[in-house]
Amino acid sequence: MSLASRLVGLFTVRLAIQTGITLVAVVLLALGGWYWYESRESRGHLALADALNLAFQAQGPGASAEAREKAVQALQSVMSDYPRLSALPQAAYQLGNLRYRAGEYGAARGAYEVALAKGATGTVRTLSALGIGYTWEAERAYDKALAAYEAAARNVGPADFLYEESLLDVARAQELGGKPSAALETYRRILKDVPAGRRSDEVRSLLAKLESRSGK
């Protein structure tokens, strides 16, 4: 065998060995990354569970401002320490609730917006969108509140338990914003879509009062 042939053979064997080592390294890195992610995700969920427990206590009757601030700090720590946590929207939503109860409407709105930006889905998404509306309504920015409520209502259907709630918020913002005719239509829409809803009696009462005032 010529020297050239031997060199080619050695090069081929070395390349195969290097390729094998590289593949093993890639697999090990992938497994390590998966383990690290799962471990960090688990730690994040445990931290969030503790923070949520503090948040629920802080929203209970007789809760002190100190308890609320402790819960706020715990939720903020979770969001800061675990920015990729799958349940981060839940942390942001609860932070928004605490800020809202404290009358910090701008901060509450920011937290609800973070929940949506981080991919909140289902009930958390709808409640966060409604929360944005509540902050605007508290600041008497009724047009902005209405826009937020309408955005929330577009993402739920009559079968959703938040559908009736969302449309009631829409109707209230329409009334407060000086749009009684639009509010009348919204109340009628609720009764048409969910005639046996949980708040149907309330809706009928609100509709009757508005019809009386509007003469319609």
mmCIF file of C-alpha atoms in Angstrom:
data_model
loop_
_atom_site.group_PDB
_atom_site.id
_atom_site.type_symbol
_atom_site.label_atom_id
_atom_site.label_comp_id
_atom_site.label_asym_id
_atom_site.label_seq_id
_atom_site.Cartn_x
_atom_site.Cartn_y
_atom_site.Cartn_z
ATOM 1 C CA MET A 1 0.000 0.000 0.000
ATOM 2 C CA SER A 2 1.398 3.368 -1.006
ATOM 3 C CA LEU A 3 2.029 6.134 1.521
ATOM 4 C CA ALA A 4 -0.703 8.221 -0.076
ATOM 5 C CA SER A 5 -3.240 5.426 0.344
ATOM 6 C CA ARG A 6 -2.272 4.908 3.978
ATOM 7 C CA LEU A 7 -2.652 8.639 4.650
ATOM 8 C CA VAL A 8 -6.081 8.702 3.059
ATOM 9 C CA GLY A 9 -7.111 5.711 5.130
ATOM 10 C CA LEU A 10 -5.889 7.276 8.353
ATOM 11 C CA PHE A 11 -7.633 10.536 7.506
ATOM 12 C CA THR A 12 -10.880 8.703 6.850
ATOM 13 C CA VAL A 13 -10.697 6.801 10.140
ATOM 14 C CA ARG A 14 -9.851 9.995 12.065
ATOM 15 C CA LEU A 15 -12.739 11.833 10.407
ATOM 16 C CA ALA A 16 -15.127 9.053 11.355
ATOM 17 C CA ILE A 17 -13.914 9.103 14.953
ATOM 18 C CA GLN A 18 -14.244 12.904 15.152
ATOM 19 C CA THR A 19 -17.716 12.745 13.646
ATOM 20 C CA GLY A 20 -18.745 10.143 16.189
ATOM 21 C CA ILE A 21 -17.363 12.195 19.055
ATOM 22 C CA THR A 22 -19.170 15.271 17.757
ATOM 23 C CA LEU A 23 -22.485 13.407 17.539
ATOM 24 C CA VAL A 24 -22.105 12.082 21.063
ATOM 25 C CA ALA A 25 -21.293 15.596 22.290
ATOM 26 C CA VAL A 26 -24.372 17.003 20.568
ATOM 27 C CA VAL A 27 -26.594 14.345 22.135
ATOM 28 C CA LEU A 28 -25.102 14.955 25.575
ATOM 29 C CA LEU A 29 -25.554 18.707 25.205
ATOM 30 C CA ALA A 30 -29.165 18.209 24.121
ATOM 31 C CA LEU A 31 -29.864 15.931 27.078
ATOM 32 C CA GLY A 32 -28.136 18.346 29.416
ATOM 33 C CA GLY A 33 -30.147 21.263 28.029
ATOM 34 C CA TRP A 34 -33.383 19.338 28.415
ATOM 35 C CA TYR A 35 -32.515 18.358 31.989
ATOM 36 C CA TRP A 36 -31.517 21.942 32.819
ATOM 37 C CA TYR A 37 -34.736 23.292 31.315
ATOM 38 C CA GLU A 38 -36.910 20.769 33.136
ATOM 39 C CA SER A 39 -35.094 21.366 36.404
ATOM 40 C CA ARG A 40 -35.365 25.134 36.077
ATOM 41 C CA GLU A 41 -39.013 24.901 35.033
ATOM 42 C CA SER A 42 -39.742 22.813 38.120
ATOM 43 C CA ARG A 43 -37.980 25.283 40.390
ATOM 44 C CA GLY A 44 -39.890 28.107 38.734
ATOM 45 C CA HIS A 45 -43.226 26.408 39.348
ATOM 46 C CA LEU A 46 -42.366 25.845 42.998
ATOM 47 C CA ALA A 47 -41.400 29.502 43.405
ATOM 48 C CA LEU A 48 -44.598 30.556 41.649
ATOM 49 C CA ALA A 49 -46.711 28.334 43.900
ATOM 50 C CA ASP A 50 -45.250 30.051 46.949
ATOM 51 C CA ALA A 51 -45.788 33.491 45.407
ATOM 52 C CA LEU A 52 -49.379 32.690 44.454
ATOM 53 C CA ASN A 53 -50.106 31.532 47.976
ATOM 54 C CA LEU A 54 -48.886 34.897 49.258
ATOM 55 C CA ALA A 55 -50.944 36.681 46.587
ATOM 56 C CA PHE A 56 -54.161 34.889 47.562
ATOM 57 C CA GLN A 57 -53.581 35.685 51.218
ATOM 58 C CA ALA A 58 -52.887 39.330 50.345
ATOM 59 C CA GLN A 59 -56.229 39.567 48.551
ATOM 60 C CA GLY A 60 -58.198 38.080 51.419
ATOM 61 C CA PRO A 61 -60.345 40.085 53.854
ATOM 62 C CA GLY A 62 -58.311 42.072 56.342
ATOM 63 C CA ALA A 63 -55.024 41.605 54.473
ATOM 64 C CA SER A 64 -52.449 44.266 55.287
ATOM 65 C CA ALA A 65 -50.496 46.480 52.922
ATOM 66 C CA GLU A 66 -47.353 44.697 54.115
ATOM 67 C CA ALA A 67 -48.788 41.329 53.055
ATOM 68 C CA ARG A 68 -49.663 42.738 49.651
ATOM 69 C CA GLU A 69 -46.183 44.179 49.161
ATOM 70 C CA LYS A 70 -44.612 40.874 50.168
ATOM 71 C CA ALA A 71 -46.714 39.090 47.574
ATOM 72 C CA VAL A 72 -45.834 41.692 44.953
ATOM 73 C CA GLN A 73 -42.137 41.213 45.602
ATOM 74 C CA ALA A 74 -42.481 37.428 45.431
ATOM 75 C CA LEU A 75 -44.257 37.567 42.068
ATOM 76 C CA GLN A 76 -41.761 40.057 40.681
ATOM 77 C CA SER A 77 -38.911 37.792 41.781
ATOM 78 C CA VAL A 78 -40.453 34.842 39.949
ATOM 79 C CA MET A 79 -40.840 36.904 36.788
ATOM 80 C CA SER A 80 -37.274 38.187 37.061
ATOM 81 C CA ASP A 81 -35.621 34.879 37.977
ATOM 82 C CA TYR A 82 -37.604 32.708 35.542
ATOM 83 C CA PRO A 83 -38.324 34.873 32.479
ATOM 84 C CA ARG A 84 -39.047 31.798 30.329
ATOM 85 C CA LEU A 85 -41.339 30.079 32.777
ATOM 86 C CA SER A 86 -44.339 28.603 30.979
ATOM 87 C CA ALA A 87 -46.655 29.861 33.748
ATOM 88 C CA LEU A 88 -45.237 33.393 33.717
ATOM 89 C CA PRO A 89 -48.544 34.861 32.380
ATOM 90 C CA GLN A 90 -50.248 33.618 35.550
ATOM 91 C CA ALA A 91 -47.664 35.417 37.696
ATOM 92 C CA ALA A 92 -48.117 38.634 35.716
ATOM 93 C CA TYR A 93 -51.905 38.415 35.946
ATOM 94 C CA GLN A 94 -51.849 37.993 39.719
ATOM 95 C CA LEU A 95 -49.362 40.853 39.997
ATOM 96 C CA GLY A 96 -51.826 42.986 38.052
ATOM 97 C CA ASN A 97 -54.595 42.074 40.492
ATOM 98 C CA LEU A 98 -52.489 43.111 43.481
ATOM 99 C CA ARG A 99 -51.539 46.396 41.850
ATOM 100 C CA TYR A 100 -55.167 47.069 40.960
ATOM 101 C CA ARG A 101 -56.340 46.479 44.532
ATOM 102 C CA ALA A 102 -53.707 48.947 45.682
ATOM 103 C CA GLY A 103 -55.088 51.583 43.313
ATOM 104 C CA GLU A 104 -51.912 51.481 41.205
ATOM 105 C CA TYR A 105 -53.779 51.371 37.929
ATOM 106 C CA GLY A 106 -50.899 52.128 35.574
ATOM 107 C CA ALA A 107 -48.732 49.428 37.165
ATOM 108 C CA ALA A 108 -51.641 46.984 37.123
ATOM 109 C CA ARG A 109 -52.244 47.657 33.449
ATOM 110 C CA GLY A 110 -48.573 47.053 32.727
ATOM 111 C CA ALA A 111 -48.706 43.682 34.485
ATOM 112 C CA TYR A 112 -51.822 42.604 32.585
ATOM 113 C CA GLU A 113 -50.143 43.630 29.342
ATOM 114 C CA VAL A 114 -47.117 41.512 30.244
ATOM 115 C CA ALA A 115 -49.419 38.530 30.792
ATOM 116 C CA LEU A 116 -50.814 38.951 27.280
ATOM 117 C CA ALA A 117 -47.397 39.605 25.728
ATOM 118 C CA LYS A 118 -46.011 36.436 27.338
ATOM 119 C CA GLY A 119 -48.653 34.304 25.683
ATOM 120 C CA ALA A 120 -51.511 34.048 28.163
ATOM 121 C CA THR A 121 -54.187 31.677 26.921
ATOM 122 C CA GLY A 122 -57.737 30.730 27.851
ATOM 123 C CA THR A 123 -59.164 32.223 31.024
ATOM 124 C CA VAL A 124 -55.955 34.044 31.975
ATOM 125 C CA ARG A 125 -55.895 35.772 28.593
ATOM 126 C CA THR A 126 -59.518 36.908 28.887
ATOM 127 C CA LEU A 127 -59.162 38.039 32.487
ATOM 128 C CA SER A 128 -55.966 39.940 31.696
ATOM 129 C CA ALA A 129 -57.683 41.712 28.800
ATOM 130 C CA LEU A 130 -60.622 42.587 31.052
ATOM 131 C CA GLY A 131 -58.178 43.731 33.720
ATOM 132 C CA ILE A 132 -56.747 46.271 31.306
ATOM 133 C CA GLY A 133 -60.257 47.574 30.802
ATOM 134 C CA TYR A 134 -60.854 47.845 34.549
ATOM 135 C CA THR A 135 -57.723 49.969 34.975
ATOM 136 C CA TRP A 136 -58.852 52.359 32.250
ATOM 137 C CA GLU A 137 -62.369 52.481 33.686
ATOM 138 C CA ALA A 138 -60.978 53.270 37.143
ATOM 139 C CA GLU A 139 -59.190 56.217 35.538
ATOM 140 C CA ARG A 140 -62.433 57.207 33.770
ATOM 141 C CA ALA A 141 -60.905 56.656 30.352
ATOM 142 C CA TYR A 142 -64.114 55.030 29.139
ATOM 143 C CA ASP A 143 -63.265 54.838 25.443
ATOM 144 C CA LYS A 144 -60.043 52.976 26.233
ATOM 145 C CA ALA A 145 -61.886 50.746 28.694
ATOM 146 C CA LEU A 146 -64.477 49.947 26.045
ATOM 147 C CA ALA A 147 -61.775 49.033 23.525
ATOM 148 C CA ALA A 148 -60.188 46.662 26.048
ATOM 149 C CA TYR A 149 -63.510 45.018 26.930
ATOM 150 C CA GLU A 150 -64.403 44.585 23.276
ATOM 151 C CA ALA A 151 -61.022 42.968 22.626
ATOM 152 C CA ALA A 152 -61.665 40.528 25.462
ATOM 153 C CA ALA A 153 -65.193 39.762 24.244
ATOM 154 C CA ARG A 154 -63.941 38.956 20.745
ATOM 155 C CA ASN A 155 -61.925 36.043 22.125
ATOM 156 C CA VAL A 156 -64.795 34.261 23.856
ATOM 157 C CA GLY A 157 -67.997 32.678 22.622
ATOM 158 C CA PRO A 158 -71.451 32.210 24.169
ATOM 159 C CA ALA A 159 -70.398 28.865 25.646
ATOM 160 C CA ASP A 160 -67.562 30.486 27.591
ATOM 161 C CA PHE A 161 -68.424 31.383 31.185
ATOM 162 C CA LEU A 162 -66.711 34.765 30.729
ATOM 163 C CA TYR A 163 -68.760 35.712 27.661
ATOM 164 C CA GLU A 164 -71.627 37.194 29.670
ATOM 165 C CA GLU A 165 -69.176 38.995 31.965
ATOM 166 C CA SER A 166 -67.235 40.462 29.059
ATOM 167 C CA LEU A 167 -70.334 41.829 27.345
ATOM 168 C CA LEU A 168 -71.647 43.281 30.600
ATOM 169 C CA ASP A 169 -68.356 45.157 30.883
ATOM 170 C CA VAL A 170 -68.774 46.340 27.300
ATOM 171 C CA ALA A 171 -72.307 47.589 27.995
ATOM 172 C CA ARG A 172 -71.268 49.360 31.182
ATOM 173 C CA ALA A 173 -68.415 51.164 29.404
ATOM 174 C CA GLN A 174 -70.804 52.148 26.619
ATOM 175 C CA GLU A 175 -73.205 53.649 29.151
ATOM 176 C CA LEU A 176 -70.466 55.453 31.040
ATOM 177 C CA GLY A 177 -69.021 56.715 27.775
ATOM 178 C CA GLY A 178 -72.345 58.259 26.738
ATOM 179 C CA LYS A 179 -73.415 55.582 24.239
ATOM 180 C CA PRO A 180 -76.776 54.374 25.575
ATOM 181 C CA SER A 181 -78.019 53.071 22.235
ATOM 182 C CA ALA A 182 -74.962 50.870 21.873
ATOM 183 C CA ALA A 183 -75.397 49.652 25.467
ATOM 184 C CA LEU A 184 -79.016 48.717 24.744
ATOM 185 C CA GLU A 185 -77.918 46.595 21.804
ATOM 186 C CA THR A 186 -75.252 44.909 23.910
ATOM 187 C CA TYR A 187 -77.714 44.012 26.679
ATOM 188 C CA ARG A 188 -80.106 42.594 24.081
ATOM 189 C CA ARG A 189 -77.265 40.631 22.525
ATOM 190 C CA ILE A 190 -76.449 39.051 25.887
ATOM 191 C CA LEU A 191 -80.059 37.945 26.402
ATOM 192 C CA LYS A 192 -80.218 36.609 22.857
ATOM 193 C CA ASP A 193 -76.942 34.661 23.067
ATOM 194 C CA VAL A 194 -77.237 33.413 26.672
ATOM 195 C CA PRO A 195 -80.919 33.740 27.684
ATOM 196 C CA ALA A 196 -80.415 31.529 30.734
ATOM 197 C CA GLY A 197 -77.099 32.996 31.775
ATOM 198 C CA ARG A 198 -75.936 33.283 35.364
ATOM 199 C CA ARG A 199 -76.626 37.037 35.348
ATOM 200 C CA SER A 200 -79.660 37.073 33.065
ATOM 201 C CA ASP A 201 -81.942 38.638 35.692
ATOM 202 C CA GLU A 202 -79.428 41.408 36.258
ATOM 203 C CA VAL A 203 -79.118 41.988 32.521
ATOM 204 C CA ARG A 204 -82.907 42.256 32.145
ATOM 205 C CA SER A 205 -83.031 44.750 34.997
ATOM 206 C CA LEU A 206 -80.245 46.865 33.511
ATOM 207 C CA LEU A 207 -81.897 46.734 30.109
ATOM 208 C CA ALA A 208 -85.288 47.795 31.511
ATOM 209 C CA LYS A 209 -83.742 50.736 33.386
ATOM 210 C CA LEU A 210 -81.829 51.913 30.332
ATOM 211 C CA GLU A 211 -84.898 51.549 28.093
ATOM 212 C CA SER A 212 -86.867 53.616 30.575
ATOM 213 C CA ARG A 213 -84.285 56.377 30.628
ATOM 214 C CA SER A 214 -83.798 56.306 26.890
ATOM 215 C CA GLY A 215 -87.472 55.984 25.998
ATOM 216 C CA LYS A 216 -86.739 52.983 23.793
#
